[in-house]
Coordinates of C-alpha atoms in Angstrom, one line a residue:
M252 CA 0.0 0.0 0.0
V253 CA 1.5 3.4 -1.1
S254 CA 0.7 6.5 0.9
M255 CA 0.7 10.0 -0.8
H256 CA 1.8 13.1 1.1
Y257 CA 0.9 16.6 0.0
D258 CA 3.9 19.0 -0.1
P259 CA 2.6 22.6 -0.4
E260 CA 6.2 24.0 -1.3
A261 CA 6.5 21.5 -4.1
A262 CA 3.1 22.4 -5.4
A263 CA 4.0 26.1 -5.3
Q264 CA 7.2 25.5 -7.3
E265 CA 5.2 23.7 -10.0
S266 CA 2.6 26.5 -10.3
Y267 CA 2.8 28.6 -13.5
I268 CA 1.1 31.7 -14.8
L269 CA 0.7 33.3 -18.2
C270 CA 2.7 36.3 -19.4
A271 CA 0.6 39.5 -19.3
D272 CA 1.6 40.5 -22.8
C273 CA 2.2 37.4 -25.0
G274 CA 0.6 34.7 -22.9
T275 CA 3.7 32.6 -22.6
V276 CA 3.7 30.2 -19.6
I277 CA 6.1 31.6 -16.9
P278 CA 6.8 30.5 -13.3
A279 CA 4.5 32.1 -10.8
S280 CA 7.5 33.3 -8.8
N281 CA 8.2 35.9 -11.5
G282 CA 7.1 39.1 -9.8
S283 CA 6.9 41.1 -13.0
G284 CA 4.3 38.9 -14.6
L285 CA 6.2 39.2 -17.9
C286 CA 8.4 36.7 -19.7
V287 CA 12.1 37.5 -20.4
G288 CA 11.4 38.7 -24.0
C289 CA 8.6 41.0 -23.0
L290 CA 10.5 42.3 -20.0
R291 CA 13.5 43.2 -22.3
N292 CA 11.1 45.0 -24.7
T293 CA 9.6 46.9 -21.8
V294 CA 12.8 47.7 -19.8
D295 CA 16.2 48.5 -21.3
I296 CA 18.9 48.5 -18.6
T297 CA 21.5 49.8 -21.0
E298 CA 19.6 53.0 -21.6
G299 CA 21.8 56.0 -20.9
I300 CA 25.0 54.0 -21.6
P301 CA 26.7 55.3 -24.8
K302 CA 27.3 52.7 -27.4
E303 CA 30.1 54.8 -29.2
A304 CA 33.0 56.7 -27.9
I305 CA 36.3 58.3 -29.0
L306 CA 39.7 56.9 -28.0
N307 CA 42.7 59.3 -28.4
F308 CA 46.0 57.8 -29.6
C309 CA 49.4 59.5 -29.9
R310 CA 51.3 58.4 -33.0
G311 CA 54.6 59.8 -31.7
C312 CA 54.9 57.8 -28.5
E313 CA 52.2 55.2 -29.3
R314 CA 50.2 55.9 -26.1
F315 CA 46.5 56.1 -25.4
L316 CA 44.8 58.8 -23.4
S317 CA 43.4 57.4 -20.1
P318 CA 40.9 59.7 -18.5
P319 CA 41.4 62.2 -17.1
Q320 CA 44.8 63.2 -18.6
N321 CA 47.1 60.2 -18.3
W322 CA 48.9 58.9 -21.4
V323 CA 49.8 55.2 -21.0
H324 CA 51.2 52.5 -23.2
A325 CA 48.8 49.6 -23.9
Q326 CA 49.1 46.6 -26.3
P327 CA 46.2 45.7 -28.6
E328 CA 43.5 43.6 -26.8
S329 CA 45.3 43.9 -23.5
R330 CA 43.9 44.3 -20.1
E331 CA 45.3 47.8 -19.9
L332 CA 43.6 48.8 -23.2
L333 CA 40.3 47.3 -22.0
A334 CA 40.4 49.3 -18.8
I335 CA 41.0 52.5 -20.8
C336 CA 38.0 51.8 -23.0
L337 CA 35.7 51.1 -20.1
K338 CA 36.8 54.3 -18.4
K339 CA 35.1 56.1 -21.3
I340 CA 31.7 55.0 -20.0
S341 CA 32.6 54.7 -16.4
R342 CA 29.9 57.1 -15.1
P343 CA 26.9 55.4 -16.8
L344 CA 28.3 52.0 -15.8
Q345 CA 27.9 53.0 -12.2
K346 CA 24.1 52.5 -12.5
V347 CA 24.5 48.9 -13.4
R348 CA 26.6 45.9 -12.5
L349 CA 29.4 45.0 -14.9
I350 CA 29.6 41.3 -15.4
D351 CA 31.9 40.7 -18.3
A352 CA 33.8 42.6 -21.1
S353 CA 35.8 41.2 -24.0
F354 CA 37.2 42.4 -27.3
I355 CA 35.5 41.7 -30.6
W356 CA 38.0 41.2 -33.5
T357 CA 38.2 44.1 -35.9
E358 CA 40.5 44.9 -38.8
P359 CA 43.7 46.5 -37.3
H360 CA 43.7 49.3 -39.9
S361 CA 40.0 50.2 -39.4
R362 CA 40.7 52.4 -36.4
R363 CA 37.8 50.8 -34.7
I364 CA 37.8 48.9 -31.4
K365 CA 34.7 46.9 -30.5
I366 CA 34.0 45.5 -27.0
K367 CA 31.2 43.1 -25.9
V368 CA 29.9 44.3 -22.5
T369 CA 27.6 42.3 -20.2
V370 CA 25.7 44.1 -17.4
Q371 CA 23.1 43.3 -14.8
K372 CA 20.5 45.4 -13.0
E373 CA 17.6 44.8 -10.7
V374 CA 14.5 46.1 -12.5
L375 CA 11.7 45.0 -10.1
A376 CA 11.5 43.4 -6.7
N377 CA 13.5 40.1 -6.9
T378 CA 13.9 40.5 -10.6
V379 CA 17.4 40.9 -12.0
L380 CA 17.8 41.4 -15.8
Q381 CA 21.1 40.7 -17.6
Q382 CA 21.8 42.3 -21.0
T383 CA 24.7 42.4 -23.5
F384 CA 25.6 45.2 -25.8
E385 CA 28.5 46.3 -28.1
L386 CA 30.6 49.3 -27.4
M387 CA 32.5 50.7 -30.4
L388 CA 35.4 53.2 -29.9
V389 CA 36.8 55.2 -32.8
V390 CA 40.5 55.8 -32.5
H391 CA 41.5 59.4 -33.2
T392 CA 45.2 60.0 -33.7
G393 CA 47.0 63.1 -32.5
Q394 CA 49.9 64.3 -30.3
C395 CA 50.2 64.0 -26.5
P396 CA 51.6 67.1 -24.7
S397 CA 55.1 65.6 -24.5
C398 CA 55.2 65.0 -28.3
T399 CA 53.8 68.5 -28.9
R400 CA 56.6 70.1 -26.9
L401 CA 59.1 67.9 -28.7
A402 CA 57.7 69.0 -32.1
A403 CA 57.9 72.6 -31.0
K404 CA 61.4 72.1 -29.7
N405 CA 60.1 72.9 -26.2
T406 CA 61.0 69.6 -24.7
W407 CA 61.7 70.7 -21.1
K408 CA 59.9 72.6 -18.4
A409 CA 62.6 72.6 -15.7
S410 CA 66.4 72.4 -15.8
V411 CA 69.1 72.0 -13.2
Q412 CA 72.4 73.7 -14.0
V413 CA 75.2 72.2 -11.9
R414 CA 78.4 74.1 -11.9
Q415 CA 81.8 74.0 -10.1
K416 CA 84.5 76.5 -10.9
V417 CA 87.6 74.3 -10.8
T418 CA 90.1 73.1 -13.3
H419 CA 89.2 69.4 -13.2
K420 CA 86.2 67.2 -13.6
R421 CA 86.7 64.8 -10.7
T422 CA 83.7 66.1 -8.8
F423 CA 81.3 65.5 -11.7
L424 CA 82.8 62.0 -12.3
W425 CA 82.1 61.2 -8.7
L426 CA 78.6 62.8 -8.9
E427 CA 77.8 60.6 -11.9
Q428 CA 78.4 57.5 -10.0
L429 CA 76.3 58.7 -7.0
I430 CA 73.5 59.6 -9.4
L431 CA 73.6 56.1 -11.0
K432 CA 73.7 54.3 -7.6
H433 CA 70.7 56.1 -6.3
N434 CA 68.9 56.2 -9.7
A435 CA 68.5 60.0 -9.3
H436 CA 68.4 60.4 -13.1
K437 CA 65.3 58.4 -13.8
D438 CA 63.2 61.4 -14.7
T439 CA 65.8 63.1 -16.7
I440 CA 64.9 63.7 -20.4
N441 CA 68.3 65.1 -21.5
I442 CA 71.8 65.9 -20.1
N443 CA 74.1 68.4 -21.7
E444 CA 77.8 69.0 -20.9
K445 CA 79.0 72.5 -20.3
R446 CA 82.3 74.1 -19.7
D447 CA 82.1 74.1 -15.9
G448 CA 79.5 71.4 -15.3
L449 CA 76.3 69.6 -16.5
D450 CA 72.7 70.6 -17.3
F451 CA 69.9 68.3 -16.4
F452 CA 66.5 68.8 -18.2
Y453 CA 63.1 67.6 -16.9
S454 CA 59.6 67.6 -18.1
E455 CA 58.2 68.4 -14.6
R456 CA 59.2 70.9 -12.1
N457 CA 58.9 68.4 -9.2
S458 CA 61.6 66.2 -10.8
A459 CA 64.0 69.1 -10.9
I460 CA 63.4 69.9 -7.3
K461 CA 64.0 66.3 -6.3
M462 CA 67.4 66.5 -8.2
C463 CA 68.3 69.6 -6.3
D464 CA 67.5 68.0 -3.0
F465 CA 69.6 65.0 -3.9
L466 CA 72.6 67.1 -4.9
A467 CA 72.3 69.1 -1.6
S468 CA 72.4 65.8 0.3
V469 CA 75.7 64.6 -1.2
V470 CA 77.8 67.8 -1.8
P471 CA 77.8 71.3 -0.4
V472 CA 75.9 73.5 -2.8
R473 CA 74.2 76.8 -3.2
I474 CA 70.9 76.7 -5.1
K475 CA 69.1 79.6 -6.8
G476 CA 65.9 79.4 -8.7
S477 CA 64.4 81.4 -11.5
E478 CA 61.4 81.2 -13.8
Q479 CA 60.6 82.4 -17.3
L480 CA 57.1 83.2 -18.5
I481 CA 56.3 81.3 -21.7
S482 CA 52.6 82.0 -22.2
S483 CA 49.6 83.1 -20.2
D484 CA 45.8 82.9 -20.6
T485 CA 44.0 86.0 -19.2
H486 CA 40.6 84.3 -19.4
S487 CA 41.4 81.3 -17.3
N488 CA 44.2 83.1 -15.3
T489 CA 46.7 80.4 -16.0
S490 CA 50.3 80.7 -17.0
N491 CA 53.1 78.5 -18.4
Y492 CA 56.6 78.9 -17.0
K493 CA 60.0 77.4 -17.5
F494 CA 62.0 76.9 -14.3
T495 CA 65.8 77.0 -14.0
Y496 CA 67.7 76.0 -10.9
S497 CA 71.3 77.0 -10.6
V498 CA 73.3 74.7 -8.4
E499 CA 76.8 75.8 -7.6
I500 CA 79.2 73.3 -5.9
V501 CA 81.8 74.6 -3.5
P502 CA 85.2 74.9 -5.3
V503 CA 86.9 73.0 -2.5
C504 CA 87.6 69.4 -3.3
K505 CA 89.2 66.4 -1.5
D506 CA 92.9 66.8 -0.8
D507 CA 92.9 70.5 -1.5
L508 CA 95.1 72.8 0.5
V509 CA 93.0 75.5 2.2
A510 CA 93.9 78.7 4.0
I511 CA 90.8 80.0 5.9
P512 CA 90.5 83.4 7.5
K513 CA 91.8 83.7 11.0
S514 CA 88.4 84.9 12.3
L515 CA 86.7 81.8 10.9
A516 CA 89.4 79.6 12.3
R517 CA 88.9 80.9 15.8
S518 CA 85.1 80.5 15.5
W519 CA 85.5 76.9 14.2
G520 CA 87.2 75.6 17.4
N521 CA 90.4 77.7 17.1
I522 CA 91.7 75.4 14.3
S523 CA 94.8 76.2 12.4
P524 CA 94.1 78.5 9.4
L525 CA 96.2 76.2 7.1
T526 CA 94.4 72.9 6.6
I527 CA 93.7 70.2 4.0
C528 CA 90.3 69.0 2.9
S529 CA 90.1 65.4 4.1
R530 CA 86.7 64.5 2.8
I531 CA 83.7 66.1 1.0
G532 CA 80.2 65.0 1.9
N533 CA 77.2 67.3 2.4
T534 CA 79.8 69.3 4.5
I535 CA 83.4 70.1 4.0
H536 CA 85.7 68.2 6.4
L537 CA 88.9 70.2 7.1
L538 CA 91.8 68.6 8.9
D539 CA 94.9 70.2 10.5
P540 CA 97.7 67.6 9.7
M541 CA 99.9 69.0 12.4
T542 CA 97.4 68.5 15.3
L543 CA 94.7 66.2 13.9
Q544 CA 92.1 68.8 14.8
Q545 CA 89.1 68.7 12.5
T546 CA 86.1 70.8 11.7
D547 CA 83.0 70.5 9.5
V548 CA 82.0 73.4 7.4
T549 CA 78.3 73.3 6.3
S550 CA 77.1 74.9 3.1
P551 CA 75.5 78.0 4.7
L552 CA 78.6 78.7 6.7
Y553 CA 80.8 78.4 3.7
W554 CA 78.7 80.7 1.4
R555 CA 78.5 83.3 4.2
Q556 CA 82.2 83.9 3.9
P557 CA 83.6 81.8 1.0
F558 CA 87.2 81.0 0.5
E559 CA 89.2 79.5 -2.3
P560 CA 91.7 76.6 -2.1
L561 CA 95.4 77.4 -2.3
A562 CA 96.3 74.3 -4.3
S563 CA 94.6 71.3 -5.7
V564 CA 95.6 67.7 -6.6
T565 CA 97.3 68.9 -9.8
D566 CA 99.9 70.7 -7.7
L567 CA 100.8 67.6 -5.6
V568 CA 104.5 66.5 -5.6
E569 CA 105.9 63.0 -5.0
F570 CA 108.1 62.5 -2.0
I571 CA 109.9 59.4 -0.7
V572 CA 109.5 58.6 3.0
L573 CA 112.9 58.2 4.7
D574 CA 111.8 57.7 8.2
V575 CA 108.5 57.8 10.2
E576 CA 108.1 58.0 14.0
I577 CA 104.7 58.0 15.7
S578 CA 104.8 61.0 18.1
G579 CA 101.2 62.1 18.7
P580 CA 97.6 61.2 19.4
V581 CA 95.3 59.0 17.4
R582 CA 92.0 60.3 16.1
G583 CA 90.0 57.7 14.1
K584 CA 92.1 56.5 11.2
W585 CA 94.6 59.4 11.5
V586 CA 97.8 58.9 13.5
L587 CA 100.1 61.8 14.1
A588 CA 103.8 61.1 13.3
D589 CA 107.0 62.8 12.5
A590 CA 108.4 62.1 9.0
Q591 CA 111.5 62.7 7.0
V592 CA 110.9 62.9 3.3
T593 CA 112.8 63.8 0.1
R594 CA 111.7 64.8 -3.3
A595 CA 111.2 61.8 -5.7
S596 CA 113.3 62.0 -8.9
G597 CA 111.4 63.4 -11.8
S598 CA 108.6 64.8 -9.7
G599 CA 107.4 68.4 -10.2
G600 CA 104.7 70.7 -9.1
K601 CA 102.9 73.5 -10.8
A602 CA 102.9 76.4 -8.3
T603 CA 103.8 75.0 -5.0
D604 CA 107.5 74.3 -5.4
D605 CA 110.6 75.9 -6.8
D606 CA 113.1 73.6 -8.3
G607 CA 115.8 76.2 -8.1
M608 CA 115.6 76.4 -4.3
G609 CA 115.9 73.4 -2.1
G610 CA 116.7 70.9 -4.9
D611 CA 115.6 67.3 -5.2
D612 CA 118.3 66.1 -2.7
G613 CA 117.0 68.1 0.3
I614 CA 115.6 66.3 3.3
Y615 CA 112.5 67.8 4.8
H616 CA 111.1 67.2 8.3
T617 CA 107.4 67.5 8.8
R618 CA 104.5 66.2 10.8
T619 CA 101.8 64.2 9.2
H620 CA 98.5 62.6 9.9
L621 CA 99.4 59.4 7.9
G622 CA 101.4 57.7 10.6
A623 CA 99.2 54.6 10.5
I624 CA 100.0 53.8 6.9
L625 CA 103.4 55.3 6.1
Q626 CA 106.6 53.2 6.2
P627 CA 110.2 54.1 5.2
G628 CA 110.5 53.7 1.4
D629 CA 106.8 54.6 0.7
T630 CA 105.9 57.1 -1.9
V631 CA 103.6 59.9 -0.7
L632 CA 102.0 62.9 -2.4
G633 CA 102.2 66.3 -0.7
Y634 CA 102.4 70.1 -1.2
H635 CA 105.9 71.5 -1.3
L636 CA 105.6 74.9 0.4
T637 CA 109.3 75.9 0.5
N638 CA 109.5 79.2 -1.3
A639 CA 105.9 78.8 -2.5
N640 CA 104.2 81.9 -3.8
F641 CA 100.5 82.1 -3.5
N642 CA 98.4 85.0 -4.5
N643 CA 96.2 84.7 -1.4
N644 CA 95.7 87.3 1.3
E645 CA 94.9 84.7 4.0
F646 CA 98.1 82.8 3.3
E647 CA 100.2 86.0 3.4
A648 CA 98.6 86.8 6.8
L649 CA 99.9 83.6 8.3
D650 CA 103.0 83.5 10.5
Q651 CA 105.7 82.5 7.9
G652 CA 107.8 80.9 10.5
R653 CA 105.1 78.4 11.4
I654 CA 104.4 77.3 7.8
P655 CA 105.8 73.8 7.3
D656 CA 108.1 73.0 4.3
V657 CA 106.0 70.0 3.2
I658 CA 102.4 69.0 3.9
L659 CA 101.8 65.3 3.2
V660 CA 98.3 64.5 1.8
R661 CA 98.0 60.9 0.9
K662 CA 100.0 57.8 0.2
T663 CA 100.4 56.7 -3.4
Y664 CA 101.3 53.5 -5.2
P665 CA 103.4 54.3 -8.3
N666 CA 104.2 50.6 -9.0
R667 CA 100.6 49.6 -9.0
R668 CA 99.5 51.1 -12.3
K669 CA 101.8 49.6 -14.9
K670 CA 101.0 48.9 -18.5
S671 CA 100.7 45.2 -17.8
K672 CA 98.1 45.7 -15.1
A673 CA 94.5 45.5 -16.2
R674 CA 91.5 46.3 -14.1
N675 CA 89.0 43.6 -13.5
W676 CA 86.2 46.1 -12.8
K677 CA 84.5 48.9 -14.5
L678 CA 81.9 51.7 -13.9
R679 CA 78.6 52.4 -15.5
S680 CA 77.8 55.6 -17.3
I681 CA 74.8 57.8 -17.9
A682 CA 75.9 58.0 -21.5
K683 CA 75.4 55.2 -24.1
E684 CA 79.0 55.3 -25.1
A685 CA 79.0 52.8 -27.9
E686 CA 76.6 54.8 -30.0
D687 CA 77.6 58.4 -29.1
V688 CA 78.4 60.1 -32.3
G689 CA 79.5 63.7 -33.0
E690 CA 77.8 66.2 -35.2
G691 CA 80.1 65.2 -38.1
G692 CA 79.1 61.6 -37.8
G693 CA 82.4 60.4 -36.2
N694 CA 82.8 58.7 -32.8
V695 CA 83.2 61.1 -29.9
V696 CA 85.5 59.8 -27.3
G697 CA 84.4 60.6 -23.7
R698 CA 84.5 59.4 -20.2
G699 CA 81.1 59.0 -18.5
A700 CA 78.9 62.1 -18.9
L701 CA 82.0 64.3 -19.8
G702 CA 84.3 64.8 -22.7
R703 CA 81.8 64.9 -25.5
R704 CA 80.7 68.5 -26.2
G705 CA 80.8 71.9 -24.6
G706 CA 84.3 72.6 -25.7
V707 CA 86.1 70.8 -22.9
D708 CA 89.7 69.7 -23.2
Q709 CA 89.6 66.0 -24.1
K710 CA 93.1 65.3 -22.8
N711 CA 92.3 66.8 -19.4
V712 CA 89.1 64.8 -19.2
E713 CA 91.1 61.6 -19.9
R714 CA 93.6 62.5 -17.2
D715 CA 90.9 63.3 -14.7
Y716 CA 89.1 60.1 -15.4
E717 CA 92.3 58.0 -14.9
L718 CA 93.0 59.8 -11.6
F719 CA 89.4 59.2 -10.5
L720 CA 89.8 55.5 -11.2
R721 CA 93.0 55.4 -9.2
D722 CA 91.3 57.2 -6.3
L723 CA 88.7 54.5 -6.3
E724 CA 91.4 51.8 -6.2
E725 CA 93.4 53.4 -3.4
D726 CA 90.5 54.6 -1.2
K727 CA 88.3 51.9 0.2
E728 CA 85.9 54.3 1.8
M729 CA 85.5 56.2 -1.5
R730 CA 84.6 53.1 -3.6
A731 CA 82.2 51.9 -0.9
A732 CA 79.9 54.7 -1.9
V733 CA 79.7 53.7 -5.6
N734 CA 78.8 50.5 -7.6
L735 CA 81.7 48.6 -9.3
Y736 CA 81.0 45.9 -11.8
K737 CA 82.9 42.9 -12.9
V738 CA 84.4 42.9 -16.4
E739 CA 83.2 40.3 -18.8
K740 CA 85.9 38.5 -20.9
K741 CA 84.7 36.2 -23.7
T742 CA 86.8 33.1 -24.2
E743 CA 87.5 31.4 -27.5
D744 CA 84.5 29.1 -27.2
G745 CA 82.2 32.0 -26.7
D746 CA 81.7 31.6 -22.9
I747 CA 81.8 34.6 -20.7
D748 CA 84.6 34.8 -18.1
M749 CA 84.3 37.3 -15.3
G750 CA 88.0 38.1 -15.3
K751 CA 90.4 40.8 -16.4
S752 CA 89.9 43.2 -19.3
K753 CA 92.1 45.3 -21.4
P754 CA 93.6 48.4 -19.9
G755 CA 91.2 51.2 -19.8
S756 CA 88.2 49.0 -19.1
G757 CA 87.3 51.1 -16.1
M758 CA 85.2 53.1 -18.5
A759 CA 81.5 52.6 -18.0
G760 CA 79.6 50.6 -20.6
G761 CA 76.3 51.3 -22.3
K762 CA 75.1 49.5 -25.5
R763 CA 77.5 46.9 -26.6
R764 CA 77.5 47.5 -30.4
G765 CA 80.8 49.0 -31.5
G766 CA 82.3 48.3 -28.1
Q767 CA 85.3 46.5 -29.4
K768 CA 86.5 49.5 -31.5
K769 CA 85.8 51.8 -28.5
A770 CA 87.8 49.6 -26.2
Q771 CA 90.8 49.7 -28.6
Q772 CA 90.7 53.5 -28.6
D773 CA 90.6 53.6 -24.8
T774 CA 93.4 51.0 -24.5
Q775 CA 95.6 53.2 -26.8
M776 CA 94.9 56.3 -24.8
D777 CA 95.4 54.7 -21.4
T778 CA 98.7 53.1 -22.7
E779 CA 100.0 56.5 -23.9
M780 CA 99.1 58.0 -20.5
E781 CA 100.8 55.3 -18.6
V782 CA 103.9 55.5 -20.9
E783 CA 104.2 59.2 -20.1
E784 CA 103.8 58.6 -16.3
D785 CA 106.2 55.7 -16.3
A786 CA 108.9 57.7 -18.1
G787 CA 110.3 59.0 -14.8
H788 CA 110.4 55.4 -13.4
E789 CA 112.7 53.7 -15.8
G790 CA 115.0 52.7 -13.0
D791 CA 112.3 50.9 -11.1
D792 CA 112.4 47.2 -10.7
E793 CA 111.4 45.6 -13.9
S794 CA 109.8 42.7 -12.1
G795 CA 106.9 45.0 -11.3
T796 CA 107.1 44.9 -7.5
E797 CA 103.8 45.9 -6.0
E798 CA 103.0 47.5 -2.7
E799 CA 102.0 44.9 -0.2
D800 CA 99.6 47.2 1.7
F801 CA 97.7 48.2 -1.5
P802 CA 94.0 48.2 -0.7
E803 CA 92.9 45.4 -3.1
I804 CA 89.4 45.5 -4.6
E805 CA 87.8 42.2 -3.4
M806 CA 85.5 40.3 -5.7
D807 CA 82.6 40.6 -3.2
E808 CA 82.8 44.4 -3.8
L809 CA 81.9 43.9 -7.5
L810 CA 78.4 43.5 -8.8
E811 CA 77.5 41.0 -11.4
H812 CA 77.2 42.1 -15.0
F813 CA 73.5 41.1 -15.4
E814 CA 72.6 43.8 -12.8
E815 CA 74.3 46.4 -14.9
M816 CA 72.6 45.3 -18.0
G817 CA 69.2 45.5 -16.4
M818 CA 69.8 49.0 -15.3
D819 CA 71.3 50.0 -18.7
D820 CA 68.2 48.7 -20.5
E821 CA 66.1 50.9 -18.3
L822 CA 68.4 53.8 -18.9
E823 CA 68.3 53.5 -22.7
G824 CA 64.6 54.6 -22.7
G825 CA 65.3 57.5 -20.3
S826 CA 68.1 60.0 -20.5
E827 CA 70.6 60.7 -23.2
V828 CA 73.9 62.5 -22.9
L829 CA 74.8 64.9 -25.7

């Protein structure tokens, strides 16, 4: 016997009604009383949503305009392009729920983009209607603001003019490496070399201000800003300006001999007026080599009463250490000592010595701050002040009886850089050296961001670059602030060997095409420079004896080549050095 049970819920689910318009049987749960077809004919949820729109495209940079005013790169039928297209109808879409959107294939040359869009909306109580429509966008070509300025030769809005009134380029070679390490040039659109410095150009004012802040954080500078009116609109009360920031670096560099006014010396801890610059950071570090007393001069203090250096590194003279005796206190890495030195054969200074007075055979007694690293027989660079003649009022005001004959500055390693010695490291450069060409179409030889245009003396740039590389080799603290990279050497079977390169490979690399010819030119120039410098050392040991205490560059200090290539690729689309 089978018993039947009545289920009211099941009976309700099986109940049907007729559509009020066409009489089609529909479930009774449909609150609208209409079938889907009649409901769509009655209610259009896409009403108010435009079915056509305009998409702006720049032919110059191949970017699309993304509302409100952003120009972005987007590949055909990509998610980025789909988002740009949907932004064109973003406000009407807020009234419905977006379910799906996809591209419909169109001819690439038709300048038409079609998108299939599916939306939902609740039209009545417990009644949700889903509908699909096509959105067609017509691509209009034009120019973005950047390409417009480029076509009008108005490519920059702000510039930073960095200047230093010195006779060498060591400061700018150092700045280039700091800029590369901190990626401070990422917003730069162009870099021009000038007689006393570099010009950085930017498309936005904020980028130029960031560059000024970076320079002020690494070197003592004085910044002045100016603006030039380009155009103005009296109706909307808007104006277009070009901004220029003049950044002047203090003319005092590392290892310079400085004579400061006595009034400033007393106010700065009663330091001796005759000092040397031991280091340059965001302040000037002055050191008295006779007492190890130090003082830091900030940029505002310097520009309040500026002073010029007496002599620079080009005036340094080579001395041979005869004897060293530690006789004073120790302050950090400096150790006070008494030293006996004599002039090295073949050495000469520009303005700080007189070969007719004193001679090369004289023995000079002096105090030095290099007691921790000097040994008898070492070679040291210093300023020869015997019978020196400086056109400086502060130096003439000093007590002539208390001026030492010699002021030693730093230890040097003359046997280290021989023709047979090759560097196994190199530096990056802002420039793309392999493809830098001059106006006449020929290769332009340069070092880093320097030595290309602006009328600079190429031979002096080569000299400054070689001295800069030697400074990095001999000063561990100095090279710790920059990035050094391993040199790639290709073997006969095509493999890459991270070993030594040809002399002159310390130059930074960019694109690799034409690099072999460039390396040959650099090798020839470096060889000529080393031949000139080694001419006075013909009597040295031919076996190439090296200094045992030379601060070697360890392999863990060098970065891999692939890191450099990754940054170079990014740089190729950014700034260019002219």
